[in-house]
Coordinates of C-alpha atoms in Angstrom, one line a residue:
X1 CA 66.5 1.5 27.9
X2 CA 67.5 -1.7 29.6
X3 CA 68.8 -5.2 28.7
X4 CA 66.2 -7.8 28.8
X5 CA 68.0 -10.7 27.1
X6 CA 69.7 -12.7 29.8
X7 CA 69.6 -16.1 28.0
X8 CA 69.9 -17.3 24.4
X9 CA 69.5 -20.6 22.7
X10 CA 71.3 -21.6 19.6
X11 CA 74.0 -23.8 17.9
X12 CA 77.5 -23.7 19.3
X13 CA 80.2 -23.7 16.6
X14 CA 84.0 -23.4 16.7
X15 CA 85.5 -20.9 14.3
X16 CA 89.2 -19.8 14.2
X17 CA 89.8 -21.1 17.7
X18 CA 86.7 -19.4 19.1
X19 CA 83.5 -20.9 20.3
X20 CA 80.5 -18.9 19.1
X21 CA 76.8 -19.2 19.7
X22 CA 74.5 -18.7 16.6
X23 CA 71.2 -17.7 18.2
X24 CA 68.0 -19.5 17.0
X25 CA 66.0 -16.4 17.8
X26 CA 65.8 -14.5 14.5
X27 CA 65.5 -11.2 16.4
X28 CA 69.0 -11.7 17.8
X29 CA 71.6 -10.9 15.2
X30 CA 74.8 -10.9 17.2
X31 CA 77.0 -14.0 17.8
X32 CA 77.8 -14.7 21.4
X33 CA 81.4 -15.6 22.2
X34 CA 81.6 -18.5 24.7
X35 CA 84.7 -19.1 26.9
X36 CA 86.2 -22.5 26.2
X37 CA 86.3 -23.1 30.0
X38 CA 82.5 -22.5 30.2
X39 CA 81.3 -24.9 27.5
X40 CA 79.7 -27.2 30.0
X41 CA 80.6 -30.2 28.0
X42 CA 79.0 -28.9 24.8
X43 CA 80.4 -29.9 21.4
X44 CA 80.3 -28.0 18.1
X45 CA 77.0 -28.5 16.3
X46 CA 75.0 -29.0 19.5
X47 CA 72.0 -26.8 20.6
X48 CA 72.7 -25.2 23.9
X49 CA 71.3 -22.6 26.3
X50 CA 73.7 -19.8 27.1
X51 CA 73.6 -17.2 29.9
X52 CA 74.8 -13.8 28.8
X53 CA 77.6 -12.7 31.1
X54 CA 78.6 -9.5 29.3
X55 CA 76.2 -7.5 27.2
X56 CA 77.5 -6.0 23.9
X57 CA 78.8 -2.5 23.6
X58 CA 80.2 -0.3 20.8
X59 CA 83.5 -2.1 20.8
X60 CA 82.8 -5.7 21.8
X61 CA 80.2 -8.3 21.2
X62 CA 78.4 -10.3 24.0
X63 CA 79.9 -13.2 25.8
X64 CA 78.3 -16.0 27.7
X65 CA 78.5 -19.4 29.5
X66 CA 76.7 -22.6 28.6
X67 CA 74.1 -23.4 31.2
X68 CA 72.5 -26.5 29.5
X69 CA 73.1 -28.7 26.6
X70 CA 69.7 -29.4 24.9
X71 CA 70.8 -31.8 22.2
X72 CA 70.9 -31.7 18.4
X73 CA 68.3 -31.1 15.7
X74 CA 67.3 -34.8 15.8
X75 CA 66.6 -34.8 19.5
X76 CA 62.8 -35.5 20.0
X77 CA 61.1 -32.4 21.5
X78 CA 64.0 -30.1 20.8
X79 CA 61.7 -27.7 19.0
X80 CA 59.7 -27.1 22.1
X81 CA 62.8 -26.6 24.3
X82 CA 64.1 -23.9 21.8
X83 CA 60.7 -22.2 21.5
X84 CA 60.2 -22.0 25.3
X85 CA 63.6 -20.4 25.8
X86 CA 63.4 -18.1 22.8
X87 CA 60.1 -16.7 23.9
X88 CA 60.8 -16.6 27.6
X89 CA 57.8 -18.8 28.4
X90 CA 57.2 -19.6 32.1
X91 CA 57.2 -23.4 32.5
X92 CA 57.7 -24.5 36.1
X93 CA 55.3 -23.5 38.9
X94 CA 56.8 -22.1 42.1
X95 CA 56.6 -24.1 45.4
X96 CA 54.0 -21.7 46.8
X97 CA 51.7 -22.1 43.9
X98 CA 52.0 -25.9 43.9
X99 CA 51.4 -26.0 47.7
X100 CA 48.2 -24.0 47.2
X101 CA 47.1 -26.4 44.5
X102 CA 47.9 -29.5 46.6
X103 CA 45.9 -28.1 49.5
X104 CA 42.7 -28.0 47.4
X105 CA 40.4 -31.0 47.8
X106 CA 40.2 -33.7 45.0
X107 CA 36.4 -33.4 45.0
X108 CA 34.0 -30.5 45.4
X109 CA 33.2 -30.1 49.1
X110 CA 29.6 -30.2 50.2
X111 CA 29.8 -26.7 51.8
X112 CA 31.0 -25.2 48.5
X113 CA 27.7 -26.2 46.9
X114 CA 25.7 -24.1 49.4
X115 CA 23.9 -21.0 48.0
X116 CA 24.2 -22.2 44.4
X117 CA 21.7 -23.2 41.8
X118 CA 21.5 -27.0 41.6
X119 CA 21.7 -27.9 37.9
X120 CA 23.0 -31.5 38.3
X121 CA 19.8 -32.9 36.7
X122 CA 20.1 -30.6 33.7
X123 CA 21.6 -32.7 30.9
X124 CA 24.6 -30.5 30.2
X125 CA 27.2 -32.0 27.8
X126 CA 30.8 -31.1 26.8
X127 CA 32.0 -31.1 23.2
X128 CA 35.8 -31.1 22.6
X129 CA 38.5 -32.7 20.6
X130 CA 39.5 -36.3 21.0
X131 CA 42.7 -35.5 22.8
X132 CA 41.3 -32.8 25.1
X133 CA 41.9 -33.2 28.8
X134 CA 40.6 -29.9 30.3
X135 CA 36.9 -29.3 29.8
X136 CA 35.9 -25.8 30.8
X137 CA 32.5 -25.5 29.1
X138 CA 29.3 -27.5 29.0
X139 CA 26.1 -26.6 27.0
X140 CA 22.4 -27.4 27.0
X141 CA 19.6 -26.2 24.8
X142 CA 15.8 -26.6 24.9
X143 CA 12.8 -25.0 23.2
X144 CA 11.4 -21.9 24.8
X145 CA 8.2 -19.8 24.4
X146 CA 10.4 -17.0 22.9
X147 CA 12.6 -19.3 20.8
X148 CA 15.4 -21.2 22.6
X149 CA 16.8 -21.5 26.1
X150 CA 20.6 -21.9 25.9
X151 CA 22.6 -22.7 29.0
X152 CA 26.4 -22.3 28.9
X153 CA 28.1 -23.5 32.1
X154 CA 31.8 -22.6 32.6
X155 CA 34.2 -24.0 35.2
X156 CA 34.2 -21.8 38.3
X157 CA 38.0 -21.3 38.5
X158 CA 37.7 -18.1 40.5
X159 CA 36.2 -20.1 43.4
X160 CA 39.5 -21.9 43.8
X161 CA 42.1 -19.4 42.6
X162 CA 41.9 -16.3 44.8
X163 CA 43.0 -13.0 43.6
X164 CA 46.7 -12.1 44.5
X165 CA 47.3 -15.7 45.7
X166 CA 50.4 -17.6 44.6
X167 CA 48.3 -19.6 42.1
X168 CA 46.8 -16.3 40.7
X169 CA 50.3 -14.7 40.4
X170 CA 51.6 -17.7 38.4
X171 CA 48.5 -17.7 36.2
X172 CA 48.8 -14.0 35.5
X173 CA 52.5 -14.4 34.6
X174 CA 51.6 -17.0 32.0
X175 CA 48.5 -15.2 30.8
X176 CA 47.4 -18.3 28.8
X177 CA 48.1 -21.9 28.3
X178 CA 50.4 -22.6 25.4
X179 CA 49.5 -25.5 23.0
X180 CA 52.2 -27.3 21.0
X181 CA 51.7 -30.5 19.0
X182 CA 51.8 -33.3 21.7
X183 CA 52.6 -30.9 24.5
X184 CA 50.9 -28.2 26.6
X185 CA 52.2 -25.6 29.0
X186 CA 49.1 -25.1 31.2
X187 CA 48.2 -21.8 32.8
X188 CA 47.2 -23.6 36.0
X189 CA 48.6 -26.8 37.6
X190 CA 47.2 -30.0 36.2
X191 CA 45.4 -30.8 39.5
X192 CA 43.2 -27.9 38.7
X193 CA 43.1 -27.7 34.9
X194 CA 42.7 -31.4 34.4
X195 CA 41.1 -32.2 37.7
X196 CA 39.1 -30.1 40.1
X197 CA 38.1 -27.4 37.5
X198 CA 37.6 -29.7 34.6
X199 CA 33.9 -30.5 33.8
X200 CA 34.4 -34.2 33.6
X201 CA 31.5 -36.5 32.9
X202 CA 29.5 -37.8 35.8
X203 CA 31.1 -35.8 38.6
X204 CA 29.9 -32.7 40.5
X205 CA 31.6 -29.4 39.6
X206 CA 31.2 -25.7 40.5
X207 CA 30.3 -23.5 37.5
X208 CA 29.5 -20.0 36.5
X209 CA 26.4 -20.2 34.3
X210 CA 25.1 -17.9 31.6
X211 CA 21.4 -18.7 31.1
X212 CA 20.1 -17.2 27.9
X213 CA 16.9 -16.8 25.8
X214 CA 17.6 -16.7 22.1
X215 CA 14.8 -15.6 19.7
X216 CA 13.7 -17.6 16.7
X217 CA 15.9 -15.4 14.4
X218 CA 19.0 -15.5 16.7
X219 CA 18.4 -12.3 18.7
X220 CA 19.5 -12.3 22.4
X221 CA 16.2 -11.7 24.2
X222 CA 17.3 -12.2 27.8
X223 CA 20.1 -13.5 29.9
X224 CA 21.3 -13.9 33.5
X225 CA 24.4 -15.2 35.2
X226 CA 24.5 -17.3 38.4
X227 CA 26.7 -19.7 40.3
X228 CA 25.7 -23.3 40.2
X229 CA 26.6 -26.9 40.8
X230 CA 26.5 -29.0 37.7
X231 CA 27.2 -32.5 36.5
X232 CA 28.2 -33.2 32.9
X233 CA 26.0 -35.9 31.5
X234 CA 28.1 -36.8 28.5
X235 CA 31.6 -36.1 27.2
X236 CA 31.1 -35.7 23.4
X237 CA 33.9 -35.4 20.8
X238 CA 33.6 -33.4 17.6
X239 CA 33.8 -36.6 15.6
X240 CA 30.9 -38.2 17.5
X241 CA 28.7 -35.0 17.3
X242 CA 29.4 -34.7 13.5
X243 CA 28.5 -38.4 13.0
X244 CA 25.2 -37.7 14.8
X245 CA 24.5 -34.7 12.6
X246 CA 25.3 -36.9 9.5
X247 CA 22.7 -39.5 10.5
X248 CA 24.2 -42.0 13.0
X249 CA 22.1 -43.3 15.9
X250 CA 23.1 -42.2 19.4
X251 CA 21.3 -42.4 22.8
X252 CA 21.8 -38.6 23.2
X253 CA 20.9 -37.7 19.7
X254 CA 18.0 -35.4 20.7
X255 CA 20.3 -33.1 22.8
X256 CA 22.7 -32.8 19.9
X257 CA 19.9 -32.1 17.4
X258 CA 18.6 -29.3 19.6
X259 CA 22.0 -27.7 19.8
X260 CA 22.3 -28.0 16.1
X261 CA 18.9 -26.3 15.7
X262 CA 20.0 -23.2 17.6
X263 CA 23.3 -23.3 15.8
X264 CA 21.5 -22.9 12.5
X265 CA 19.6 -20.0 13.8
X266 CA 22.7 -18.3 15.2
X267 CA 24.6 -19.0 12.0
X268 CA 21.9 -17.2 10.0
X269 CA 22.0 -14.3 12.4
X270 CA 25.8 -14.2 12.0
X271 CA 25.4 -14.0 8.2
X272 CA 22.8 -11.1 8.6
X273 CA 25.1 -9.4 11.0
X274 CA 28.0 -9.6 8.5
X275 CA 30.6 -11.0 10.8
X276 CA 33.9 -12.0 9.2
X277 CA 34.5 -15.8 9.0
X278 CA 37.8 -16.9 7.3
X279 CA 37.0 -20.6 7.0
X280 CA 40.3 -21.9 5.7
X281 CA 41.6 -25.4 6.6
X282 CA 44.4 -25.9 9.0
X283 CA 47.1 -28.7 9.1
X284 CA 47.3 -31.3 11.8
X285 CA 50.7 -32.8 12.3
X286 CA 50.6 -36.6 12.5
X287 CA 53.3 -38.3 14.6
X288 CA 54.4 -41.9 14.6
X289 CA 55.0 -44.1 17.6
X290 CA 58.6 -42.8 18.0
X291 CA 57.3 -39.2 18.2
X292 CA 58.6 -38.3 14.7
X293 CA 56.5 -36.4 12.2
X294 CA 54.9 -38.9 9.9
X295 CA 52.8 -36.5 7.8
X296 CA 50.2 -33.8 7.7
X297 CA 46.4 -33.9 7.5
X298 CA 44.1 -31.0 6.6
X299 CA 41.5 -30.2 9.3
X300 CA 38.3 -28.6 8.2
X301 CA 35.9 -27.0 10.7
X302 CA 32.5 -28.7 10.5
X303 CA 29.2 -28.1 12.1
X304 CA 30.3 -29.9 15.3
X305 CA 33.2 -27.3 15.8
X306 CA 31.1 -24.3 14.8
X307 CA 28.2 -25.3 16.9
X308 CA 30.1 -25.0 20.2
X309 CA 31.8 -21.8 18.9
X310 CA 28.5 -20.0 18.4
X311 CA 27.3 -21.0 21.9
X312 CA 30.5 -19.6 23.4
X313 CA 30.1 -16.4 21.4
X314 CA 26.7 -15.8 22.9
X315 CA 28.0 -16.3 26.4
X316 CA 30.9 -13.9 25.8
X317 CA 28.6 -11.2 24.4
X318 CA 26.4 -11.5 27.5
X319 CA 29.4 -11.2 29.8
X320 CA 30.5 -8.0 28.0
X321 CA 27.0 -6.6 28.3
X322 CA 26.7 -7.3 32.0
X323 CA 30.0 -5.6 33.0
X324 CA 29.1 -2.8 30.6
X325 CA 25.7 -2.3 32.3
X326 CA 27.5 -1.9 35.7
X327 CA 30.1 0.4 34.1
X328 CA 32.9 -1.9 35.4
X329 CA 36.5 -1.3 34.3
X330 CA 36.8 -4.9 33.1
X331 CA 38.9 -6.4 30.2
X332 CA 37.1 -6.3 26.9
X333 CA 38.3 -8.2 23.9
X334 CA 38.7 -5.3 21.5
X335 CA 39.2 -5.6 17.7
X336 CA 39.3 -2.1 16.2
X337 CA 38.6 -1.1 12.6
X338 CA 41.4 -1.5 10.1
X339 CA 43.6 1.5 9.5
X340 CA 42.8 3.5 6.3
X341 CA 46.4 3.3 5.0
X342 CA 46.3 -0.5 5.1
X343 CA 42.9 -0.7 3.6
X344 CA 44.0 1.5 0.6
X345 CA 47.0 -0.7 0.0
X346 CA 44.8 -3.8 0.3
X347 CA 42.3 -2.5 -2.3
X348 CA 45.1 -1.8 -4.7
X349 CA 46.5 -5.3 -4.1
X350 CA 43.2 -7.0 -4.6
X351 CA 42.4 -5.0 -7.7
X352 CA 45.4 -6.7 -9.4
X353 CA 43.5 -10.0 -8.9
X354 CA 40.2 -8.7 -10.2
X355 CA 38.8 -8.4 -6.7
X356 CA 37.0 -5.5 -4.9
X357 CA 36.7 -4.5 -1.3
X358 CA 33.6 -2.4 -0.6
X359 CA 33.2 0.4 1.9
X360 CA 33.8 4.1 1.7
X361 CA 36.3 4.9 3.0
X362 CA 36.6 2.1 5.4
X363 CA 35.0 -1.3 4.8
X364 CA 32.5 -2.9 7.1
X365 CA 32.8 -6.5 8.4
X366 CA 30.3 -7.5 5.8
X367 CA 32.5 -6.0 3.1
X368 CA 35.4 -8.2 4.3
X369 CA 33.1 -11.2 4.4
X370 CA 32.0 -10.6 0.8
X371 CA 35.6 -10.4 -0.3
X372 CA 36.5 -13.6 1.5
X373 CA 33.5 -15.4 -0.1
X374 CA 34.7 -14.4 -3.5
X375 CA 37.9 -16.3 -2.9
X376 CA 36.1 -19.7 -2.7
X377 CA 37.6 -22.2 -5.1
X378 CA 40.5 -20.1 -6.3
X379 CA 43.9 -21.7 -6.5
X380 CA 45.5 -18.7 -4.6
X381 CA 42.4 -18.2 -2.3
X382 CA 44.2 -19.0 0.9
X383 CA 47.0 -16.6 0.1
X384 CA 44.5 -13.8 -0.7
X385 CA 42.6 -14.6 2.5
X386 CA 45.8 -14.1 4.5
X387 CA 46.1 -10.7 2.8
X388 CA 42.6 -9.8 4.0
X389 CA 43.5 -11.0 7.5
X390 CA 46.8 -9.1 7.7
X391 CA 45.1 -5.8 6.8
X392 CA 43.1 -6.0 10.0
X393 CA 44.1 -4.7 13.4
X394 CA 45.3 -7.2 16.1
X395 CA 42.8 -8.0 18.8
X396 CA 43.8 -7.0 22.3
X397 CA 42.6 -7.0 25.8
X398 CA 41.8 -3.5 27.3
X399 CA 39.3 -1.7 29.6
X400 CA 38.3 0.8 26.9
X401 CA 35.5 -0.9 25.0
X402 CA 35.8 -0.2 21.2
X403 CA 33.8 -3.2 20.0
X404 CA 34.9 -6.2 18.0
X405 CA 35.2 -5.4 14.3
X406 CA 35.7 -9.0 13.0
X407 CA 32.7 -10.4 14.9
X408 CA 30.7 -7.2 14.4
X409 CA 29.8 -6.9 18.1
X410 CA 29.4 -3.6 20.0
X411 CA 30.9 -5.3 23.1
X412 CA 32.7 -8.5 23.5
X413 CA 34.6 -10.2 26.4
X414 CA 36.3 -13.5 27.0
X415 CA 34.3 -15.5 29.6
X416 CA 34.3 -19.1 28.5
X417 CA 37.9 -20.4 29.1
X418 CA 39.1 -19.5 32.6
X419 CA 41.2 -22.6 32.8
X420 CA 43.4 -21.5 29.9
X421 CA 43.0 -17.7 29.6
X422 CA 43.6 -15.2 32.4
X423 CA 41.3 -12.5 31.0
X424 CA 38.4 -14.9 31.3
X425 CA 39.3 -15.5 35.0
X426 CA 39.2 -11.7 35.6
X427 CA 35.7 -11.5 33.9
X428 CA 34.5 -14.2 36.3
X429 CA 35.6 -12.2 39.2
X430 CA 33.8 -9.1 38.0
X431 CA 30.6 -11.1 37.5
X432 CA 30.9 -12.6 41.0
X433 CA 31.3 -9.1 42.4
X434 CA 28.2 -8.0 40.6
X435 CA 26.2 -11.0 41.7
X436 CA 27.2 -10.7 45.4
X437 CA 27.5 -6.9 45.6
X438 CA 24.1 -6.0 44.0
X439 CA 21.9 -9.0 44.8
X440 CA 20.3 -7.6 47.9
X441 CA 19.3 -4.3 46.2
X442 CA 17.5 -6.1 43.3
X443 CA 15.6 -8.6 45.5
X444 CA 16.6 -11.6 43.4
X445 CA 18.1 -14.9 44.6
X446 CA 21.7 -14.6 45.8
X447 CA 23.1 -16.7 43.0
X448 CA 21.5 -14.7 40.2
X449 CA 23.0 -11.7 38.4
X450 CA 20.8 -8.6 39.1
X451 CA 19.0 -6.7 36.3
X452 CA 20.0 -3.2 37.2
X453 CA 22.0 -0.3 35.8
X454 CA 23.4 0.6 39.2
X455 CA 27.1 0.8 39.4
X456 CA 28.9 -0.8 42.4
X457 CA 31.4 1.1 44.4
X458 CA 34.9 0.7 43.0
X459 CA 36.1 -1.0 46.1
X460 CA 33.6 -3.8 45.4
X461 CA 35.3 -4.7 42.1
X462 CA 38.3 -7.0 42.2
X463 CA 40.7 -4.6 40.4
X464 CA 41.5 -0.9 40.4
X465 CA 41.3 0.8 37.0
X466 CA 45.1 1.1 36.7
X467 CA 45.4 -2.6 37.4
X468 CA 43.0 -3.5 34.6
X469 CA 45.0 -1.4 32.2
X470 CA 48.2 -3.2 33.2
X471 CA 46.5 -6.6 33.0
X472 CA 45.3 -5.8 29.5
X473 CA 48.9 -5.1 28.3
X474 CA 50.3 -8.2 30.1
X475 CA 47.7 -10.6 28.8
X476 CA 47.9 -9.2 25.2
X477 CA 51.6 -9.7 25.3
X478 CA 51.3 -13.2 26.7
X479 CA 48.9 -14.1 23.9
X480 CA 51.3 -12.9 21.3
X481 CA 54.2 -14.7 23.0
X482 CA 52.3 -18.0 23.0
X483 CA 51.3 -17.6 19.4
X484 CA 55.0 -16.9 18.5
X485 CA 56.2 -20.0 20.4
X486 CA 53.6 -22.3 18.8
X487 CA 54.5 -20.9 15.3
X488 CA 58.2 -21.5 15.9
X489 CA 57.5 -25.2 16.9
X490 CA 55.2 -25.9 14.0
X491 CA 57.6 -24.3 11.5
X492 CA 60.5 -26.3 12.9
X493 CA 58.6 -29.6 12.7
X494 CA 57.7 -28.9 9.1
X495 CA 61.3 -28.2 8.2
X496 CA 62.4 -31.3 10.0
X497 CA 59.9 -33.3 7.9
X498 CA 60.8 -31.6 4.6
X499 CA 64.5 -32.4 5.3
X500 CA 63.5 -36.0 4.6
X501 CA 61.9 -35.1 1.3
X502 CA 64.6 -33.3 -0.5
X503 CA 64.1 -33.8 -4.3
X504 CA 60.3 -33.9 -4.1
X505 CA 58.2 -31.8 -6.4
X506 CA 55.5 -29.6 -4.9
X507 CA 52.9 -27.1 -6.0
X508 CA 52.9 -23.7 -4.4
X509 CA 51.9 -20.0 -4.6
X510 CA 54.3 -17.0 -4.6
X511 CA 53.5 -15.2 -1.4
X512 CA 56.2 -12.5 -1.5
X513 CA 58.8 -11.1 -3.8
X514 CA 62.1 -9.4 -3.0
X515 CA 65.1 -8.4 -5.1
X516 CA 66.9 -11.6 -4.1
X517 CA 64.1 -14.1 -5.0
X518 CA 60.6 -15.4 -4.6
X519 CA 59.0 -16.7 -1.4
X520 CA 56.8 -19.7 -2.1
X521 CA 54.2 -21.3 0.2
X522 CA 53.9 -25.0 -0.5
X523 CA 50.2 -26.0 -0.9
X524 CA 50.5 -29.3 1.0
X525 CA 52.4 -28.0 4.0
X526 CA 51.5 -24.3 4.4
X527 CA 55.3 -23.9 4.7
X528 CA 57.3 -21.2 3.0
X529 CA 60.5 -21.6 1.1
X530 CA 62.8 -19.4 -1.1
X531 CA 63.6 -19.6 -4.8
X532 CA 66.7 -17.5 -5.1
X533 CA 67.0 -15.2 -8.1
X534 CA 70.2 -16.8 -9.2
X535 CA 68.3 -20.0 -10.0
X536 CA 65.8 -18.3 -12.3
X537 CA 68.1 -18.3 -15.4
X538 CA 70.9 -16.3 -17.0
X539 CA 69.0 -13.0 -17.7
X540 CA 69.0 -10.1 -15.2
X541 CA 65.9 -9.6 -13.1
X542 CA 64.8 -6.3 -11.6
X543 CA 62.4 -5.9 -8.6
X544 CA 59.4 -3.7 -9.2
X545 CA 58.0 -2.9 -5.7
X546 CA 54.8 -1.3 -7.1
X547 CA 53.6 -4.5 -8.8
X548 CA 55.5 -6.8 -6.4
X549 CA 57.2 -8.6 -9.3
X550 CA 60.6 -9.8 -10.5
X551 CA 60.9 -8.8 -14.2
X552 CA 63.3 -10.3 -16.7
X553 CA 64.9 -7.5 -18.6
X554 CA 65.4 -9.5 -21.8
X555 CA 62.2 -11.7 -21.9
X556 CA 59.8 -9.4 -20.0
X557 CA 58.8 -12.4 -17.9
X558 CA 57.1 -11.5 -14.7
X559 CA 57.2 -13.5 -11.4
X560 CA 54.6 -11.9 -9.1
X561 CA 52.7 -12.4 -5.9
X562 CA 49.8 -14.8 -6.3
X563 CA 51.2 -16.8 -9.3
X564 CA 51.0 -20.6 -9.1
X565 CA 54.2 -22.5 -9.4
X566 CA 55.7 -26.0 -9.2
X567 CA 59.0 -26.3 -7.4
X568 CA 61.5 -28.8 -6.2
X569 CA 62.8 -29.0 -2.6
X570 CA 66.5 -28.7 -2.9
X571 CA 67.8 -27.9 0.6
X572 CA 66.4 -27.7 4.1
X573 CA 68.2 -26.2 7.2
X574 CA 66.1 -27.1 10.3
X575 CA 68.4 -25.0 12.5
X576 CA 67.6 -21.8 10.5
X577 CA 64.1 -23.0 9.7
X578 CA 64.9 -22.3 6.0
X579 CA 63.8 -24.2 2.9
X580 CA 65.5 -23.6 -0.5
X581 CA 63.4 -24.4 -3.6
X582 CA 64.0 -24.5 -7.3
X583 CA 61.4 -23.4 -9.9
X584 CA 60.2 -26.1 -12.3
X585 CA 57.2 -24.4 -13.9
X586 CA 55.4 -21.1 -13.6
X587 CA 51.7 -20.2 -14.1
X588 CA 51.3 -16.5 -14.1
X589 CA 47.9 -14.8 -13.6
X590 CA 46.2 -14.0 -16.9
X591 CA 46.3 -10.3 -16.1
X592 CA 50.1 -10.4 -16.2
X593 CA 50.4 -12.5 -19.3
X594 CA 48.2 -10.1 -21.2
X595 CA 49.1 -6.7 -19.7
X596 CA 52.8 -6.9 -19.3
X597 CA 53.8 -7.6 -23.0
X598 CA 56.8 -5.5 -24.1
X599 CA 57.4 -3.9 -27.5
X600 CA 60.2 -5.1 -29.8
X601 CA 62.1 -2.0 -29.1
X602 CA 61.8 -2.5 -25.3
X603 CA 63.1 -6.1 -25.7
X604 CA 66.1 -4.8 -27.7
X605 CA 66.8 -2.2 -25.0
X606 CA 66.5 -5.0 -22.4
X607 CA 69.1 -7.1 -24.2
X608 CA 71.5 -4.2 -24.6
X609 CA 71.1 -3.0 -21.0
X610 CA 71.5 -6.5 -19.6
X611 CA 75.0 -7.6 -20.8
X612 CA 77.3 -6.2 -18.2
X613 CA 74.9 -6.6 -15.3
X614 CA 73.9 -10.1 -16.5
X615 CA 77.5 -11.3 -16.6
X616 CA 78.3 -9.8 -13.3
X617 CA 75.2 -11.4 -11.7
X618 CA 76.4 -14.8 -13.0
X619 CA 79.9 -14.2 -11.6
X620 CA 78.3 -13.4 -8.2

């Protein structure tokens, strides 16, 4: 309907007297011709950004002009430059937004604390990673007559970022902060995200508080929301909290132990609820002093990570319930049931590995969790876990509440990260509207959320229904855009590292099969490479889409999804993000070795049928 590609990033090359741009974006398949007079000093082999001056038509391809020379594949940080441009990520804030941010005070003004609950003496603490700089949540737990009192305090970003302001427009355009290794594109200027809105230790901050009572078996007994002034009493890291849980002495050990106690209760409740929890390790990229990739370390989620996650889940559920009680057209975080067609395919796929997925006809979250638990300890467990994940729907933001399948919640919203996610900021505005719009009718303190089913007039909410629908589409797109950019950078960094390890032998798992070869995920790097069919030997191989196998017509050898292999890295192209592998050894699943044997007559037919095709394949 319209052209939306105005810029492209790629490698400039000279071929037959022409300068051509090879786009790095895999969705762009056409080469862009660049006028020799518009090279901007670029040399063949360099990575450049090109402005498209003429869009392609039926007779001619696109043309463009070089607007910036970014460097080459060895330039530090080039991966981020490419990902930012390929995914159209907003980076620079406009002058109006920066002016608004600069006009805000460095400290919380005294007048801003008026009319709020004073929780500065409550020993709230933050728990984040070692390299975190924006702290948007603080927690506190204590025993209660009905179980536990859990307090989750979230930075009150909505107090500073007014709806429809220049800051708000910039934040809405971004939708989310984008996190790369060693680099962040924030949703808000750093004076807010790392300064005035960050819940730093020992300083006064404005917060939106979710104050909850959790029963002894994890049931949500009561909750209320209110505006408050808080002061973080300690900045904890995951490492320090985990050390306390494993027995080390600490002055604030009692607070951590109490949080761990409610975590154990919430975890048991989660298990009874049957929520899906794919607890697979992730890789952390380790950099040297020069900014080059030095290696990779597996990162496993421990109790310190999961503790804070469970607290945030409770607050998010309460936020969804509150806006639901007032029938507000707010943004829910929606994760719908899997589609029947995908489930049927998944069941067939898992059956080949001796696994079952319950449910009739559609599985429940508990069925998914049971299947995931059955993968523990298997060599191809991570690959099969990805198959479970890919069969599910993608979570989105929308005003139509359809529940959250993965977490098994009837209603769920994002409330706990307004510094880095725009949907959370919108939920804060709805809660503020409820607090201030209905407080007088319920005869409670001004700062406390009312306990009533009464719906406010639409004009009292921050957004019209059609605006919320549009916001849902925008923020869902921004989330996918950020994920795509982060994946591009991490894949490029892995390829850059593997280029220095050509000749190394690695273990892997076949993750996909095509007529032209096998896709292998390397176990140590979670990086995919290709074993081309031409390197598998002299016999002819056919692709069976039903079993997802390459089958040797003479030997009957099957190479199929899920098989363990050992391969050698033979070639890496960082520009294309491609890794070529050579098969050293193959360990098929026992089901294939036993069920795919061929008769003597079949093998003879295979040899006779192979000759002409085998020879032509070798010639190719």
